[in-house]
Amino acid sequence: MVISRKVLLLNASYEPMNLVTAPKALTLVWRRVAETLELDHGYLIHTPRFAFEVPSVIRLTHYIDVRSRQNRVTNRHRIFARDHYKCQYCGHRGTAFDLTLDHILPKSRGGRTLAENLVTACQPCNNRKGNRTPEEARMPMLTNPSALYYGLEKVALRQAAEIRPEWRRYLFLEVFEESIFQNNDSAVSA
């Protein structure tokens, strides 16, 4: 569905920031908060009077210092990506529609909504755990959750670039991959 299409949002410095929905992207462009760099050819959003081409990549017109926003509320899709869309209690693989986020230390007991206190859980496991810690529920976790950091955002964007090749040049993936291969080649020859 066109409304749920994702658009790559870049900072004014061309640094990848996030993925936004097509309607959000059009709103940013219409309000002149962002400009369109690439169109998502063939996709239109219709209003009663107009049809708007959906952007694929937009760039903010003013720079936002993302370092000052690093402790913002965690995005559920970033947690799912970190946990490889797998329940951290039983190992069930799912989608964003059938998975939930579980607070390791429940919110009602002082647990905060931070990456290190959140894990991906299927609905049956989340219901079974309830308002208890994994130890109290006798539900050991498969892995220890690690705090989100900027690199995880790059991993999520990299996965998205496999689906949307026009994003690759904005994610600097070619440069990144070339530097890895060059480093590996020099390590082998040393």
N, CA, C and O atoms as a DFTB+ gen file, in Angstrom:
760 C
 N C O
     1  1       0.839      -1.177       0.000
     2  2       0.000       0.000       0.000
     3  2       0.889       1.247       0.000
     4  3       1.892       1.304       0.712
     5  1       0.521       2.212      -0.781
     6  2       1.345       3.411      -0.965
     7  2       1.537       4.174       0.339
     8  3       2.622       4.695       0.596
     9  1       0.506       4.246       1.157
    10  2       0.590       5.022       2.400
    11  2       1.663       4.465       3.330
    12  3       2.276       5.220       4.084
    13  1       1.897       3.165       3.287
    14  2       2.901       2.570       4.173
    15  2       4.290       2.488       3.538
    16  3       5.217       1.975       4.165
    17  1       4.455       2.985       2.302
    18  2       5.779       2.984       1.665
    19  2       6.739       3.792       2.511
    20  3       6.371       4.834       3.054
    21  1       7.959       3.323       2.626
    22  2       8.973       4.020       3.409
    23  2       9.790       4.948       2.525
    24  3      10.048       4.661       1.356
    25  1      10.187       6.065       3.113
    26  2      10.990       7.084       2.443
    27  2      12.225       7.314       3.299
    28  3      12.126       7.454       4.518
    29  1      13.384       7.352       2.661
    30  2      14.636       7.593       3.374
    31  2      14.749       9.079       3.692
    32  3      14.672       9.921       2.798
    33  1      14.934       9.397       4.978
    34  2      15.079      10.780       5.429
    35  2      16.549      11.051       5.728
    36  3      17.166      10.361       6.540
    37  1      17.102      12.064       5.062
    38  2      18.492      12.463       5.272
    39  2      18.539      13.789       6.011
    40  3      17.646      14.624       5.866
    41  1      19.585      13.976       6.802
    42  2      19.823      15.264       7.435
    43  2      20.268      16.239       6.345
    44  3      20.533      15.821       5.218
    45  1      20.354      17.512       6.660
    46  2      20.805      18.505       5.675
    47  2      22.219      18.197       5.203
    48  3      22.611      18.601       4.108
    49  1      22.983      17.485       6.021
    50  2      24.356      17.101       5.690
    51  2      24.417      15.813       4.862
    52  3      25.504      15.297       4.600
    53  1      23.265      15.297       4.454
    54  2      23.121      14.047       3.702
    55  2      23.372      12.811       4.560
    56  3      23.507      11.710       4.025
    57  1      23.436      12.970       5.855
    58  2      23.603      11.838       6.761
    59  2      22.258      11.129       6.913
    60  3      21.260      11.787       7.207
    61  1      22.196       9.798       6.720
    62  2      20.931       9.080       6.886
    63  2      20.424       9.217       8.319
    64  3      21.179       9.043       9.275
    65  1      19.130       9.534       8.454
    66  2      18.559       9.713       9.788
    67  2      17.553       8.632      10.143
    68  3      17.632       8.032      11.215
    69  1      16.597       8.380       9.238
    70  2      15.504       7.500       9.601
    71  2      14.712       7.134       8.351
    72  3      14.984       7.625       7.255
    73  1      13.736       6.269       8.540
    74  2      12.750       5.976       7.512
    75  2      11.428       6.559       7.981
    76  3      11.048       6.394       9.140
    77  1      10.724       7.241       7.080
    78  2       9.417       7.806       7.402
    79  2       8.410       7.288       6.386
    80  3       8.788       6.798       5.323
    81  1       7.136       7.397       6.714
    82  2       6.100       6.962       5.776
    83  2       5.958       7.982       4.654
    84  3       6.377       9.132       4.784
    85  1       5.366       7.545       3.563
    86  2       5.166       8.438       2.416
    87  2       4.341       9.675       2.781
    88  3       4.721      10.776       2.382
    89  1       3.229       9.550       3.523
    90  2       2.488      10.763       3.890
    91  2       3.312      11.734       4.737
    92  3       3.227      12.947       4.549
    93  1       4.107      11.204       5.668
    94  2       4.959      12.067       6.495
    95  2       5.976      12.785       5.613
    96  3       6.217      13.980       5.787
    97  1       6.570      12.061       4.668
    98  2       7.551      12.661       3.760
    99  2       6.916      13.773       2.934
   100  3       7.499      14.846       2.782
   101  1       5.726      13.521       2.402
   102  2       5.045      14.552       1.613
   103  2       4.722      15.781       2.462
   104  3       4.809      16.911       1.980
   105  1       4.352      15.564       3.716
   106  2       4.079      16.685       4.621
   107  2       5.335      17.515       4.841
   108  3       5.283      18.744       4.811
   109  1       6.467      16.846       5.063
   110  2       7.732      17.567       5.270
   111  2       8.115      18.373       4.033
   112  3       8.580      19.507       4.144
   113  1       7.920      17.787       2.863
   114  2       8.249      18.488       1.614
   115  2       7.288      19.655       1.398
   116  3       7.715      20.755       1.049
   117  1       6.004      19.419       1.602
   118  2       5.001      20.463       1.389
   119  2       5.226      21.652       2.328
   120  3       5.010      22.801       1.942
   121  1       5.665      21.369       3.574
   122  2       5.926      22.443       4.541
   123  2       7.313      23.058       4.357
   124  3       7.717      23.938       5.117
   125  1       8.031      22.589       3.352
   126  2       9.382      23.056       3.019
   127  2      10.390      22.799       4.149
   128  3      11.363      23.536       4.308
   129  1      10.143      21.763       4.909
   130  2      11.082      21.317       5.933
   131  2      12.108      20.397       5.284
   132  3      13.225      20.243       5.778
   133  1      11.710      19.785       4.162
   134  2      12.591      18.869       3.436
   135  2      12.391      19.071       1.940
   136  3      11.403      19.651       1.491
   137  1      13.370      18.567       1.185
   138  2      13.275      18.618      -0.273
   139  2      13.394      17.206      -0.825
   140  3      14.044      16.350      -0.225
   141  1      12.772      16.969      -1.959
   142  2      12.813      15.659      -2.602
   143  2      14.104      15.514      -3.397
   144  3      14.453      16.378      -4.202
   145  1      14.810      14.403      -3.160
   146  2      16.024      14.102      -3.926
   147  2      15.770      13.009      -4.960
   148  3      16.336      13.040      -6.053
   149  1      14.924      12.049      -4.615
   150  2      14.588      10.944      -5.522
   151  2      13.095      10.673      -5.416
   152  3      12.509      10.776      -4.338
   153  1      12.488      10.328      -6.541
   154  2      11.079       9.957      -6.546
   155  2      10.940       8.442      -6.545
   156  3      11.789       7.725      -7.075
   157  1       9.866       7.970      -5.946
   158  2       9.531       6.549      -5.943
   159  2       8.621       6.328      -7.147
   160  3       7.399       6.273      -7.015
   161  1       9.233       6.201      -8.318
   162  2       8.510       6.206      -9.595
   163  2       7.368       5.197      -9.621
   164  3       7.515       4.035      -9.243
   165  1       6.243       5.688     -10.077
   166  2       5.074       4.836     -10.201
   167  2       4.148       4.872      -9.001
   168  3       3.056       4.308      -9.054
   169  1       4.555       5.521      -7.921
   170  2       3.714       5.579      -6.731
   171  2       3.165       6.986      -6.558
   172  3       3.907       7.969      -6.573
   173  1       1.846       7.061      -6.394
   174  2       1.163       8.345      -6.233
   175  2       0.267       8.294      -5.003
   176  3      -0.287       7.248      -4.664
   177  1       0.135       9.438      -4.345
   178  2      -0.868       9.599      -3.296
   179  2      -1.875      10.601      -3.833
   180  3      -1.518      11.700      -4.256
   181  1      -3.144      10.200      -3.808
   182  2      -4.212      11.022      -4.381
   183  2      -4.997      11.732      -3.292
   184  3      -5.298      11.163      -2.243
   185  1      -5.319      12.984      -3.563
   186  2      -6.271      13.742      -2.763
   187  2      -7.454      14.013      -3.684
   188  3      -7.387      13.684      -4.868
   189  1      -8.528      14.601      -3.179
   190  2      -9.655      14.872      -4.086
   191  2      -9.281      15.739      -5.289
   192  3      -9.894      15.618      -6.350
   193  1      -8.286      16.607      -5.137
   194  2      -7.929      17.513      -6.237
   195  2      -6.593      17.212      -6.907
   196  3      -6.394      17.557      -8.072
   197  1      -5.688      16.579      -6.191
   198  2      -4.330      16.430      -6.714
   199  2      -3.834      14.995      -6.585
   200  3      -4.367      14.192      -5.819
   201  1      -2.804      14.708      -7.355
   202  2      -2.055      13.458      -7.224
   203  2      -0.598      13.852      -7.007
   204  3      -0.027      14.612      -7.789
   205  1      -0.007      13.331      -5.946
   206  2       1.378      13.660      -5.616
   207  2       2.261      12.444      -5.832
   208  3       1.929      11.337      -5.406
   209  1       3.401      12.662      -6.505
   210  2       4.374      11.580      -6.639
   211  2       5.041      11.359      -5.289
   212  3       5.429      12.309      -4.608
   213  1       5.166      10.107      -4.920
   214  2       5.765       9.761      -3.635
   215  2       7.282       9.851      -3.749
   216  3       7.862       9.279      -4.672
   217  1       7.933      10.556      -2.830
   218  2       9.395      10.588      -2.858
   219  2       9.976       9.273      -2.348
   220  3       9.330       8.549      -1.591
   221  1      11.176       8.982      -2.762
   222  2      11.909       7.828      -2.252
   223  2      12.972       8.283      -1.264
   224  3      13.259       7.592      -0.286
   225  1      13.562       9.464      -1.526
   226  2      14.593      10.037      -0.650
   227  2      14.296      11.521      -0.480
   228  3      14.077      12.238      -1.456
   229  1      14.291      11.973       0.775
   230  2      14.138      13.404       1.053
   231  2      15.274      13.855       1.966
   232  3      15.872      13.057       2.688
   233  1      15.556      15.158       1.914
   234  2      16.637      15.732       2.728
   235  2      16.088      16.943       3.473
   236  3      15.420      17.795       2.887
   237  1      16.379      17.011       4.776
   238  2      15.960      18.163       5.567
   239  2      16.647      19.422       5.058
   240  3      17.794      19.370       4.614
   241  1      15.957      20.544       5.120
   242  2      16.545      21.802       4.656
   243  2      17.441      22.430       5.720
   244  3      18.309      23.241       5.395
   245  1      17.237      22.061       7.001
   246  2      18.084      22.576       8.086
   247  2      18.685      21.398       8.846
   248  3      18.030      20.376       9.048
   249  1      19.923      21.553       9.259
   250  2      20.647      20.495       9.960
   251  2      20.074      20.274      11.360
   252  3      19.748      21.230      12.063
   253  1      19.957      19.021      11.753
   254  2      19.551      18.656      13.113
   255  2      20.705      17.898      13.742
   256  3      21.216      16.941      13.160
   257  1      21.119      18.323      14.936
   258  2      22.208      17.664      15.651
   259  2      21.667      16.387      16.284
   260  3      21.043      16.431      17.345
   261  1      21.906      15.250      15.633
   262  2      21.355      13.984      16.115
   263  2      22.055      13.485      17.364
   264  3      21.478      12.702      18.118
   265  1      23.271      13.915      17.599
   266  2      23.970      13.461      18.801
   267  2      23.241      13.884      20.065
   268  3      23.293      13.175      21.070
   269  1      22.565      15.022      20.033
   270  2      21.837      15.481      21.214
   271  2      20.521      14.732      21.398
   272  3      19.859      14.882      22.425
   273  1      20.139      13.927      20.411
   274  2      18.874      13.198      20.481
   275  2      19.084      11.699      20.636
   276  3      18.135      10.940      20.435
   277  1      20.280      11.238      20.983
   278  2      20.562       9.810      20.985
   279  2      19.787       9.026      22.038
   280  3      19.568       7.828      21.856
   281  1      19.372       9.646      23.116
   282  2      18.652       8.919      24.153
   283  2      17.139       9.004      23.989
   284  3      16.396       8.889      24.964
   285  1      16.687       9.205      22.761
   286  2      15.250       9.308      22.531
   287  2      14.593       7.937      22.687
   288  3      15.269       6.910      22.740
   289  1      13.291       7.944      22.757
   290  2      12.546       6.697      22.911
   291  2      12.887       5.761      21.757
   292  3      12.993       6.178      20.604
   293  1      13.053       4.513      22.091
   294  2      13.491       3.508      21.140
   295  2      12.378       3.134      20.164
   296  3      11.226       2.965      20.563
   297  1      12.722       3.008      18.905
   298  2      11.789       2.619      17.856
   299  2      11.646       1.097      17.855
   300  3      12.649       0.383      17.874
   301  1      10.418       0.598      17.832
   302  2      10.179      -0.842      17.923
   303  2      10.833      -1.622      16.787
   304  3      11.295      -2.744      16.995
   305  1      10.876      -1.038      15.582
   306  2      11.483      -1.758      14.461
   307  2      12.990      -1.902      14.641
   308  3      13.580      -2.861      14.143
   309  1      13.615      -0.974      15.337
   310  2      15.049      -1.108      15.617
   311  2      15.298      -2.265      16.581
   312  3      16.276      -2.998      16.438
   313  1      14.416      -2.424      17.555
   314  2      14.548      -3.552      18.480
   315  2      14.328      -4.859      17.721
   316  3      15.086      -5.814      17.895
   317  1      13.286      -4.904      16.874
   318  2      13.049      -6.110      16.080
   319  2      14.266      -6.434      15.215
   320  3      14.661      -7.596      15.116
   321  1      14.862      -5.422      14.590
   322  2      16.044      -5.646      13.745
   323  2      17.210      -6.149      14.584
   324  3      17.916      -7.074      14.182
   325  1      17.414      -5.536      15.754
   326  2      18.505      -5.974      16.631
   327  2      18.349      -7.443      16.990
   328  3      19.327      -8.189      17.025
   329  1      17.092      -7.861      17.260
   330  2      16.811      -9.231      17.687
   331  2      16.499     -10.162      16.513
   332  3      16.056     -11.293      16.713
   333  1      16.733      -9.680      15.288
   334  2      16.538     -10.467      14.067
   335  2      15.107     -10.994      13.939
   336  3      14.892     -12.108      13.460
   337  1      14.129     -10.189      14.368
   338  2      12.713     -10.539      14.274
   339  2      12.444     -11.923      14.871
   340  3      11.680     -12.715      14.319
   341  1      13.089     -12.193      16.011
   342  2      12.964     -13.491      16.664
   343  2      12.628     -13.291      18.136
   344  3      13.254     -12.479      18.816
   345  1      11.636     -14.035      18.627
   346  2      11.270     -13.986      20.041
   347  2      12.491     -14.381      20.863
   348  3      13.115     -15.409      20.601
   349  1      12.824     -13.579      21.839
   350  2      14.018     -13.823      22.639
   351  2      13.780     -14.813      23.771
   352  3      14.671     -15.058      24.584
   353  1      12.572     -15.387      23.825
   354  2      12.263     -16.405      24.826
   355  2      12.139     -17.797      24.209
   356  3      12.656     -18.766      24.765
   357  1      11.455     -17.908      23.057
   358  2      11.243     -19.235      22.457
   359  2      11.915     -19.404      21.095
   360  3      12.024     -20.525      20.598
   361  1      12.367     -18.301      20.483
   362  2      13.041     -18.388      19.195
   363  2      12.125     -18.283      17.988
   364  3      12.596     -18.368      16.853
   365  1      10.823     -18.101      18.205
   366  2       9.873     -17.976      17.085
   367  2      10.221     -16.769      16.229
   368  3      10.390     -15.662      16.742
   369  1      10.327     -16.987      14.912
   370  2      10.547     -15.877      13.977
   371  2       9.194     -15.353      13.539
   372  3       8.261     -16.115      13.286
   373  1       9.109     -14.014      13.454
   374  2       7.840     -13.430      13.063
   375  2       8.025     -12.147      12.294
   376  3       9.118     -11.834      11.822
   377  1       6.945     -11.415      12.175
   378  2       6.958     -10.118      11.503
   379  2       6.585      -9.047      12.520
   380  3       6.211      -9.350      13.653
   381  1       6.690      -7.807      12.104
   382  2       6.339      -6.699      12.992
   383  2       4.867      -6.760      13.395
   384  3       4.480      -6.162      14.398
   385  1       4.045      -7.471      12.632
   386  2       2.621      -7.549      12.939
   387  2       2.310      -8.567      14.028
   388  3       1.358      -8.382      14.785
   389  1       3.097      -9.644      14.123
   390  2       2.772     -10.650      15.130
   391  2       3.761     -10.705      16.287
   392  3       3.626     -11.556      17.167
   393  1       4.748      -9.823      16.305
   394  2       5.686      -9.750      17.423
   395  2       5.349      -8.553      18.302
   396  3       4.699      -7.602      17.867
   397  1       5.805      -8.623      19.542
   398  2       5.590      -7.523      20.481
   399  2       6.922      -7.147      21.111
   400  3       7.914      -7.864      20.977
   401  1       6.927      -6.022      21.795
   402  2       8.081      -5.644      22.603
   403  2       7.775      -5.994      24.047
   404  3       6.676      -5.733      24.537
   405  1       8.746      -6.584      24.725
   406  2       8.577      -6.935      26.128
   407  2       9.579      -6.160      26.965
   408  3      10.759      -6.087      26.621
   409  1       9.112      -5.584      28.060
   410  2      10.000      -4.934      29.023
   411  2      10.562      -6.026      29.930
   412  3       9.801      -6.717      30.608
   413  1      11.876      -6.188      29.949
   414  2      12.504      -7.212      30.785
   415  2      12.121      -6.970      32.241
   416  3      11.605      -7.869      32.904
   417  1      12.367      -5.770      32.737
   418  2      11.840      -5.340      34.030
   419  2      10.557      -4.584      33.702
   420  3      10.618      -3.503      33.115
   421  1       9.391      -5.132      34.069
   422  2       8.125      -4.514      33.664
   423  2       8.021      -3.043      34.051
   424  3       8.562      -2.613      35.070
   425  1       7.319      -2.284      33.221
   426  2       7.136      -0.851      33.478
   427  2       6.482      -0.607      34.829
   428  3       6.819       0.353      35.522
   429  1       5.548      -1.472      35.204
   430  2       4.841      -1.299      36.475
   431  2       5.765      -1.467      37.679
   432  3       5.414      -1.101      38.801
   433  1       6.957      -2.027      37.430
   434  2       7.922      -2.226      38.513
   435  2       9.144      -1.334      38.339
   436  3      10.208      -1.599      38.898
   437  1       8.973      -0.275      37.558
   438  2      10.051       0.704      37.401
   439  2      10.905       0.529      36.160
   440  3      11.855       1.285      35.958
   441  1      10.591      -0.447      35.327
   442  2      11.359      -0.657      34.095
   443  2      11.141       0.483      33.118
   444  3      10.024       0.973      32.953
   445  1      12.210       0.894      32.478
   446  2      12.126       2.015      31.543
   447  2      12.085       1.509      30.108
   448  3      12.487       0.382      29.819
   449  1      11.593       2.362      29.216
   450  2      11.522       2.028      27.794
   451  2      12.833       2.427      27.139
   452  3      12.916       3.425      26.423
   453  1      13.854       1.625      27.402
   454  2      15.186       1.803      26.836
   455  2      15.569       0.517      26.126
   456  3      15.068      -0.557      26.458
   457  1      16.445       0.627      25.165
   458  2      16.834      -0.538      24.365
   459  2      17.327      -1.688      25.225
   460  3      17.022      -2.847      24.945
   461  1      18.081      -1.382      26.261
   462  2      18.633      -2.457      27.085
   463  2      17.586      -3.121      27.977
   464  3      17.875      -4.143      28.598
   465  1      16.371      -2.561      28.055
   466  2      15.294      -3.168      28.840
   467  2      14.182      -3.720      27.941
   468  3      13.130      -4.122      28.438
   469  1      14.403      -3.742      26.643
   470  2      13.391      -4.227      25.706
   471  2      13.918      -5.398      24.896
   472  3      15.077      -5.416      24.480
   473  1      13.048      -6.373      24.680
   474  2      13.373      -7.487      23.791
   475  2      12.158      -7.798      22.932
   476  3      11.029      -7.446      23.275
   477  1      12.405      -8.456      21.820
   478  2      11.338      -8.932      20.952
   479  2      10.738     -10.185      21.575
   480  3      11.463     -11.071      22.026
   481  1       9.400     -10.254      21.596
   482  2       8.715     -11.429      22.143
   483  2       7.491     -11.733      21.290
   484  3       6.821     -10.827      20.794
   485  1       7.210     -13.023      21.127
   486  2       5.955     -13.391      20.473
   487  2       4.836     -13.150      21.489
   488  3       5.097     -13.037      22.686
   489  1       3.604     -13.071      21.015
   490  2       2.495     -12.759      21.922
   491  2       2.298     -13.817      23.005
   492  3       2.072     -13.454      24.159
   493  1       2.373     -15.122      22.678
   494  2       2.208     -16.117      23.750
   495  2       3.271     -15.987      24.851
   496  3       2.949     -16.094      26.034
   497  1       4.525     -15.760      24.471
   498  2       5.581     -15.612      25.484
   499  2       5.393     -14.339      26.298
   500  3       5.587     -14.344      27.513
   501  1       5.017     -13.250      25.634
   502  2       4.804     -11.989      26.346
   503  2       3.663     -12.143      27.350
   504  3       3.753     -11.650      28.474
   505  1       2.584     -12.829      26.944
   506  2       1.463     -13.060      27.861
   507  2       1.868     -13.971      29.011
   508  3       1.486     -13.738      30.157
   509  1       2.644     -15.014      28.705
   510  2       3.078     -15.956      29.738
   511  2       3.984     -15.290      30.765
   512  3       3.878     -15.559      31.961
   513  1       4.872     -14.423      30.297
   514  2       5.789     -13.722      31.208
   515  2       5.030     -12.736      32.082
   516  3       5.305     -12.600      33.274
   517  1       4.068     -12.047      31.466
   518  2       3.233     -11.122      32.230
   519  2       4.028     -10.040      32.936
   520  3       4.941      -9.453      32.356
   521  1       3.685      -9.780      34.175
   522  2       4.276      -8.708      34.973
   523  2       5.430      -9.233      35.835
   524  3       5.576      -8.842      36.993
   525  1       6.249     -10.123      35.259
   526  2       7.370     -10.707      35.999
   527  2       8.659     -10.506      35.217
   528  3       8.634     -10.181      34.030
   529  1       9.768     -10.698      35.885
   530  2      11.057     -10.698      35.196
   531  2      11.221     -12.071      34.544
   532  3      10.510     -13.005      34.914
   533  1      12.133     -12.220      33.589
   534  2      12.347     -13.538      32.981
   535  2      12.717     -14.612      34.018
   536  3      12.300     -15.764      33.898
   537  1      13.496     -14.230      35.026
   538  2      13.882     -15.188      36.066
   539  2      12.658     -15.653      36.853
   540  3      12.487     -16.846      37.101
   541  1      11.809     -14.701      37.245
   542  2      10.606     -15.045      38.010
   543  2       9.663     -15.921      37.194
   544  3       8.999     -16.801      37.742
   545  1       9.603     -15.684      35.897
   546  2       8.724     -16.458      35.012
   547  2       9.379     -17.756      34.552
   548  3       8.753     -18.555      33.857
   549  1      10.637     -17.968      34.936
   550  2      11.421     -19.138      34.500
   551  2      11.445     -19.241      32.979
   552  3      11.212     -20.294      32.385
   553  1      11.744     -18.082      32.380
   554  2      11.821     -17.979      30.919
   555  2      13.162     -17.352      30.556
   556  3      13.231     -16.142      30.339
   557  1      14.226     -18.145      30.484
   558  2      15.529     -17.559      30.148
   559  2      15.530     -16.973      28.737
   560  3      14.910     -17.512      27.820
   561  1      16.236     -15.868      28.591
   562  2      16.333     -15.222      27.278
   563  2      17.416     -15.903      26.456
   564  3      18.408     -16.395      26.995
   565  1      17.210     -15.925      25.135
   566  2      18.176     -16.546      24.234
   567  2      19.463     -15.735      24.141
   568  3      20.552     -16.300      24.037
   569  1      19.337     -14.402      24.179
   570  2      20.511     -13.527      24.112
   571  2      20.320     -12.372      25.079
   572  3      19.202     -12.077      25.500
   573  1      21.414     -11.727      25.423
   574  2      21.324     -10.522      26.242
   575  2      21.081      -9.337      25.331
   576  3      21.790      -9.166      24.339
   577  1      20.088      -8.513      25.651
   578  2      19.845      -7.340      24.800
   579  2      20.964      -6.329      24.966
   580  3      21.438      -6.083      26.075
   581  1      21.375      -5.756      23.866
   582  2      22.411      -4.726      23.937
   583  2      21.785      -3.384      23.609
   584  3      20.804      -3.315      22.869
   585  1      22.343      -2.330      24.153
   586  2      21.799      -0.992      23.916
   587  2      21.901      -0.637      22.442
   588  3      22.864      -0.991      21.762
   589  1      20.897       0.060      21.971
   590  2      20.938       0.531      20.591
   591  2      21.969       1.627      20.458
   592  3      22.210       2.390      21.394
   593  1      22.563       1.696      19.314
   594  2      23.523       2.750      19.035
   595  2      23.418       3.075      17.557
   596  3      22.706       2.404      16.811
   597  1      24.116       4.085      17.153
   598  2      24.003       4.575      15.782
   599  2      24.263       3.475      14.758
   600  3      23.624       3.449      13.706
   601  1      25.191       2.570      15.052
   602  2      25.512       1.495      14.121
   603  2      24.328       0.601      13.810
   604  3      24.214       0.089      12.697
   605  1      23.440       0.407      14.786
   606  2      22.266      -0.414      14.548
   607  2      21.343       0.246      13.540
   608  3      20.732      -0.430      12.713
   609  1      21.241       1.574      13.609
   610  2      20.440       2.280      12.619
   611  2      21.014       2.034      11.229
   612  3      20.269       1.863      10.264
   613  1      22.344       2.018      11.131
   614  2      22.977       1.747       9.841
   615  2      22.626       0.340       9.361
   616  3      22.389       0.131       8.171
   617  1      22.591      -0.629      10.287
   618  2      22.249      -2.003       9.909
   619  2      20.829      -2.055       9.363
   620  3      20.578      -2.695       8.343
   621  1      19.897      -1.381      10.040
   622  2      18.506      -1.371       9.583
   623  2      18.392      -0.694       8.222
   624  3      17.673      -1.174       7.346
   625  1      19.098       0.418       8.044
   626  2      19.063       1.112       6.758
   627  2      19.710       0.268       5.668
   628  3      19.266       0.275       4.520
   629  1      20.757      -0.454       6.033
   630  2      21.443      -1.317       5.066
   631  2      20.493      -2.418       4.581
   632  3      20.454      -2.732       3.391
   633  1      19.733      -2.998       5.509
   634  2      18.755      -4.021       5.129
   635  2      17.704      -3.431       4.198
   636  3      17.287      -4.075       3.235
   637  1      17.280      -2.212       4.488
   638  2      16.283      -1.554       3.639
   639  2      16.845      -1.277       2.247
   640  3      16.115      -1.340       1.259
   641  1      18.132      -0.974       2.167
   642  2      18.760      -0.663       0.878
   643  2      18.793      -1.877      -0.042
   644  3      18.878      -1.728      -1.261
   645  1      18.726      -3.073       0.527
   646  2      18.660      -4.263      -0.309
   647  2      17.345      -4.295      -1.082
   648  3      17.283      -4.812      -2.198
   649  1      16.297      -3.739      -0.481
   650  2      14.990      -3.693      -1.129
   651  2      14.877      -2.482      -2.040
   652  3      14.241      -2.553      -3.091
   653  1      15.488      -1.372      -1.647
   654  2      15.389      -0.109      -2.383
   655  2      16.780       0.309      -2.855
   656  3      17.429       1.103      -2.175
   657  1      17.262      -0.194      -3.991
   658  2      18.626       0.070      -4.452
   659  2      18.948       1.547      -4.657
   660  3      20.114       1.934      -4.579
   661  1      17.939       2.379      -4.919
   662  2      18.210       3.806      -5.132
   663  2      18.710       4.485      -3.855
   664  3      19.217       5.605      -3.913
   665  1      18.573       3.826      -2.714
   666  2      19.045       4.403      -1.453
   667  2      20.543       4.187      -1.233
   668  3      21.157       4.892      -0.432
   669  1      21.133       3.225      -1.931
   670  2      22.516       2.824      -1.649
   671  2      23.495       3.994      -1.654
   672  3      24.340       4.095      -0.764
   673  1      23.394       4.872      -2.637
   674  2      24.377       5.959      -2.710
   675  2      24.215       6.954      -1.576
   676  3      25.178       7.628      -1.210
   677  1      23.015       7.063      -1.008
   678  2      22.795       7.972       0.115
   679  2      23.217       7.345       1.441
   680  3      23.414       8.049       2.432
   681  1      23.354       6.041       1.455
   682  2      23.787       5.343       2.665
   683  2      25.287       5.094       2.664
   684  3      25.825       4.501       3.599
   685  1      25.951       5.543       1.624
   686  2      27.401       5.414       1.493
   687  2      27.848       3.960       1.568
   688  3      28.943       3.673       2.050
   689  1      27.014       3.046       1.097
   690  2      27.343       1.630       1.214
   691  2      28.484       1.222       0.305
   692  3      29.310       0.395       0.691
   693  1      28.550       1.787      -0.903
   694  2      29.639       1.421      -1.803
   695  2      30.984       1.810      -1.196
   696  3      31.931       1.024      -1.230
   697  1      31.073       3.011      -0.645
   698  2      32.322       3.475      -0.028
   699  2      32.661       2.604       1.162
   700  3      33.814       2.213       1.341
   701  1      31.647       2.292       1.992
   702  2      31.846       1.475       3.180
   703  2      32.338       0.082       2.803
   704  3      33.290      -0.424       3.397
   705  1      31.685      -0.543       1.806
   706  2      32.069      -1.887       1.398
   707  2      33.455      -1.901       0.767
   708  3      34.221      -2.837       0.994
   709  1      33.795      -0.877      -0.025
   710  2      35.128      -0.809      -0.623
   711  2      36.196      -0.714       0.457
   712  3      37.235      -1.366       0.353
   713  1      35.958       0.091       1.499
   714  2      36.966       0.248       2.548
   715  2      37.148      -1.049       3.321
   716  3      38.258      -1.351       3.759
   717  1      36.074      -1.828       3.499
   718  2      36.203      -3.113       4.185
   719  2      37.048      -4.062       3.356
   720  3      37.947      -4.719       3.882
   721  1      36.762      -4.140       2.042
   722  2      37.527      -5.040       1.194
   723  2      38.993      -4.620       1.132
   724  3      39.876      -5.478       1.135
   725  1      39.268      -3.316       1.076
   726  2      40.649      -2.844       1.044
   727  2      41.364      -3.191       2.343
   728  3      42.526      -3.595       2.320
   729  1      40.676      -3.037       3.484
   730  2      41.281      -3.375       4.771
   731  2      41.559      -4.865       4.865
   732  3      42.599      -5.269       5.387
   733  1      40.635      -5.697       4.363
   734  2      40.845      -7.139       4.386
   735  2      41.994      -7.538       3.473
   736  3      42.787      -8.411       3.826
   737  1      42.098      -6.906       2.287
   738  2      43.182      -7.220       1.362
   739  2      44.532      -6.853       1.957
   740  3      45.492      -7.612       1.825
   741  1      44.619      -5.689       2.616
   742  2      45.899      -5.276       3.197
   743  2      46.261      -6.152       4.391
   744  3      47.443      -6.374       4.655
   745  1      45.252      -6.657       5.123
   746  2      45.531      -7.530       6.259
   747  2      46.048      -8.880       5.777
   748  3      46.911      -9.483       6.415
   749  1      45.513      -9.360       4.634
   750  2      45.938     -10.644       4.083
   751  2      47.366     -10.556       3.564
   752  3      48.146     -11.492       3.739
   753  1      47.723      -9.424       2.917
   754  2      49.056      -9.299       2.337
   755  2      50.123      -8.999       3.383
   756  3      51.314      -9.136       3.101
   757  1      49.719      -8.594       4.582
   758  2      50.706      -8.245       5.624
   759  2      51.274      -9.454       6.307
   760  3      52.111      -9.323       7.200
